[in-house]
C-alpha positions as protocol buffer text, in pm:
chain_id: "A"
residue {
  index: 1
  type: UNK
  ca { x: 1256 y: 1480 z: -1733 }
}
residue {
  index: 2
  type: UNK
  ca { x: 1390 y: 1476 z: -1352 }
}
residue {
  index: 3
  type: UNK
  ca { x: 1216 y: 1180 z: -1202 }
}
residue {
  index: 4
  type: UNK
  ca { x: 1112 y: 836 z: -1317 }
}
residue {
  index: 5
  type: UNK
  ca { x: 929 y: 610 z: -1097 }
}
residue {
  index: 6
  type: UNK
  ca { x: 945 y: 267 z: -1155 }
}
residue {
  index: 7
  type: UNK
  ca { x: 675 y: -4 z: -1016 }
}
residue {
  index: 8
  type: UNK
  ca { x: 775 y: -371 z: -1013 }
}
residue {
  index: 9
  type: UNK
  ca { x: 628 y: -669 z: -919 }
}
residue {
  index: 10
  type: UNK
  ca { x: 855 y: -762 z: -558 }
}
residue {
  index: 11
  type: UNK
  ca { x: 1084 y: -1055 z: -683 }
}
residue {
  index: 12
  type: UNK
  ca { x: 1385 y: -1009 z: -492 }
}
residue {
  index: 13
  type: UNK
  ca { x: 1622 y: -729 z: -489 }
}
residue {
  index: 14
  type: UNK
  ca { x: 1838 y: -889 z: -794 }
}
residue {
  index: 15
  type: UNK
  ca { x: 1552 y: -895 z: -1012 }
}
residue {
  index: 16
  type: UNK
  ca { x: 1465 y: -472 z: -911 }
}
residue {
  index: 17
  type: UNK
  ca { x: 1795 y: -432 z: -996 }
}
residue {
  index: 18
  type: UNK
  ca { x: 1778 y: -566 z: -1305 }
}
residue {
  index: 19
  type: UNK
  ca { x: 1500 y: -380 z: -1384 }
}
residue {
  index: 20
  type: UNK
  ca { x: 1651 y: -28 z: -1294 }
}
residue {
  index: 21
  type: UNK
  ca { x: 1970 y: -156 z: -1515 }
}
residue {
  index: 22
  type: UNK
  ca { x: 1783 y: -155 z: -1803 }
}
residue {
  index: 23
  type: UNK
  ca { x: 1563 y: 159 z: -1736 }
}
residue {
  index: 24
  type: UNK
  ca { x: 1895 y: 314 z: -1693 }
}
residue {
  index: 25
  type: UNK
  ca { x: 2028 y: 154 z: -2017 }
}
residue {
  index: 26
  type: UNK
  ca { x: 1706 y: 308 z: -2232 }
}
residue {
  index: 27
  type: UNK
  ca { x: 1749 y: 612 z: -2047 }
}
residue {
  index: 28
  type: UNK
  ca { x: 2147 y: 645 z: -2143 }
}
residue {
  index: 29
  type: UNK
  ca { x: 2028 y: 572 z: -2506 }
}
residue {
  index: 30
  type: UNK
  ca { x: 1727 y: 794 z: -2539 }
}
residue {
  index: 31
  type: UNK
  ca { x: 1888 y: 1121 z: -2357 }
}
residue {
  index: 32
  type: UNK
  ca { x: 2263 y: 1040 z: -2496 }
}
residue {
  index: 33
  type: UNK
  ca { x: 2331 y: 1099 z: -2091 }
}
residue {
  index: 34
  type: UNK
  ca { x: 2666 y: 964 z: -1939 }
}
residue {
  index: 35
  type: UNK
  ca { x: 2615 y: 707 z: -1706 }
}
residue {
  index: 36
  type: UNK
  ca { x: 2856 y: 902 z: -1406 }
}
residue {
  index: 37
  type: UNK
  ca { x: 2574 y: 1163 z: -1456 }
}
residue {
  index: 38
  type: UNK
  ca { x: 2272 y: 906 z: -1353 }
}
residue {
  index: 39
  type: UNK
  ca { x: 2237 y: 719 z: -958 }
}
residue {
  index: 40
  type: UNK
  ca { x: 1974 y: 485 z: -926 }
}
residue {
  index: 41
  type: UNK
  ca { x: 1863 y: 403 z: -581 }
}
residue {
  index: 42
  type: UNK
  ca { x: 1669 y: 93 z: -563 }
}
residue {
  index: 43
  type: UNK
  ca { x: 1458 y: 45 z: -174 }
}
residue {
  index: 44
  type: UNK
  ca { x: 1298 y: -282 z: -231 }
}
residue {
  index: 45
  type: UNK
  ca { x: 942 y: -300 z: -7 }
}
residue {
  index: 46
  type: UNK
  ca { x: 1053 y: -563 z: 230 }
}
residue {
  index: 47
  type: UNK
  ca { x: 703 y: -825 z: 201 }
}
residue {
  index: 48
  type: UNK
  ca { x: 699 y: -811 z: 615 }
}
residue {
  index: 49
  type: UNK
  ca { x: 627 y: -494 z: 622 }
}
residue {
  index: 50
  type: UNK
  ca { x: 356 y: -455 z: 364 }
}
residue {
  index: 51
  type: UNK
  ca { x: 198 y: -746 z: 534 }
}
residue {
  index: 52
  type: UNK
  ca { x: 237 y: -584 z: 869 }
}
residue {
  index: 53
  type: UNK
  ca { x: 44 y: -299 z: 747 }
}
residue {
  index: 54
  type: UNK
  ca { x: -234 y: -473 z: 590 }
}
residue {
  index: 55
  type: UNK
  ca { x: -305 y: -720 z: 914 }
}
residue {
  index: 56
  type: UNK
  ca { x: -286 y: -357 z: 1122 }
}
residue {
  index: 57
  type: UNK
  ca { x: -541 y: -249 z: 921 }
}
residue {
  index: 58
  type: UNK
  ca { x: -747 y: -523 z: 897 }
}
residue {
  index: 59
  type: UNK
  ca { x: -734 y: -517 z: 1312 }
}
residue {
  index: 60
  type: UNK
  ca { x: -846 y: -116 z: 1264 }
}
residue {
  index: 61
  type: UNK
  ca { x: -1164 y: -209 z: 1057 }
}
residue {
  index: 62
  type: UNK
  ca { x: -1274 y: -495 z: 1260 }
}
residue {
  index: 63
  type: UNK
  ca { x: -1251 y: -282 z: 1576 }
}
residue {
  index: 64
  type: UNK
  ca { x: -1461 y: 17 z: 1369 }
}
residue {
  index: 65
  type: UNK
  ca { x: -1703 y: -259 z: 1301 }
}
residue {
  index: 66
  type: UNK
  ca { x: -1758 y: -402 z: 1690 }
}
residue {
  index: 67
  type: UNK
  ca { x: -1788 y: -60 z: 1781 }
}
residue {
  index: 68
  type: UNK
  ca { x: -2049 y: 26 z: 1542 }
}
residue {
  index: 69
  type: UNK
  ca { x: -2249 y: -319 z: 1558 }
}
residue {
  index: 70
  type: UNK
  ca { x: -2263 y: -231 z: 1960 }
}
residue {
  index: 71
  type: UNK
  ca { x: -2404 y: 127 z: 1929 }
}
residue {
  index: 72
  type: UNK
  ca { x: -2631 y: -13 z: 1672 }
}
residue {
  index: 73
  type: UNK
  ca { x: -2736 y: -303 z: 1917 }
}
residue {
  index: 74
  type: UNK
  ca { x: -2754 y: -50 z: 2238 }
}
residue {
  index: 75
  type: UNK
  ca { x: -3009 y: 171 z: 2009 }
}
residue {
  index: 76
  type: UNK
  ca { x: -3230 y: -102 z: 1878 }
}
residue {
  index: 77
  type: UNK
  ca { x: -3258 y: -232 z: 2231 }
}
residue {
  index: 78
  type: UNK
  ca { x: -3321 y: 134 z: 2360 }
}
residue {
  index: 79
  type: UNK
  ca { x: -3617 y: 164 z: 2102 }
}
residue {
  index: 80
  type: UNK
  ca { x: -3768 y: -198 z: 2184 }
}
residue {
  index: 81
  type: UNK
  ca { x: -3779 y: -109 z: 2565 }
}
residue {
  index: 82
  type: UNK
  ca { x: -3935 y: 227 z: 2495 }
}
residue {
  index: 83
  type: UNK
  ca { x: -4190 y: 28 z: 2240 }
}
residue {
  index: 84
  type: UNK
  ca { x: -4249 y: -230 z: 2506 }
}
residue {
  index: 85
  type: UNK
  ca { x: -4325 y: 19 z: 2822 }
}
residue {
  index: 86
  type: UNK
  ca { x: -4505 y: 260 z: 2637 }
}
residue {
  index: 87
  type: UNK
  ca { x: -4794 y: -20 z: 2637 }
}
């Protein structure tokens, strides 16, 4: 084993580190591995950011959307004029 990935629901730093304490703790016990020999580093997602990126993307799909609901609107008007004159 050379990785272990941890997902936790974002309560706060403390409570991550908490978390990765006992990870480390079941890890020590399992593998019989000195503690000196294990680093945990613990990067919180900081909640403004994730939100950031969601409300960006949000903003990318509704632009998508207006572009495609124009294009759609240009063609169905293009085929009603042609409809219309070739009478």
């Amino acid at each position: 084993m050379s990785a272990i990935t941890l997902a936790a629901e974002q309560r706060g730093p403390a409570a991550i580190q908490q978390r990765v304490t006992a990870l480390l703790g079941i890890v020590i016990r399992r593998r019989r591995t000195a503690a000196q020999m294990i680093s945990s580093i613990v990067n919180p997602v900081v909640p403004g950011h994730v939100e950031h990126d969601h409300h960006l993307a949000d903003g990318l799909l509704a632009a998508i959307a207006g572009i495609s609901l124009l294009v759609g609107g240009i063609g169905i008007t293009d085929i009603m004029l042609v409809s219309v004159t070739e009478r």
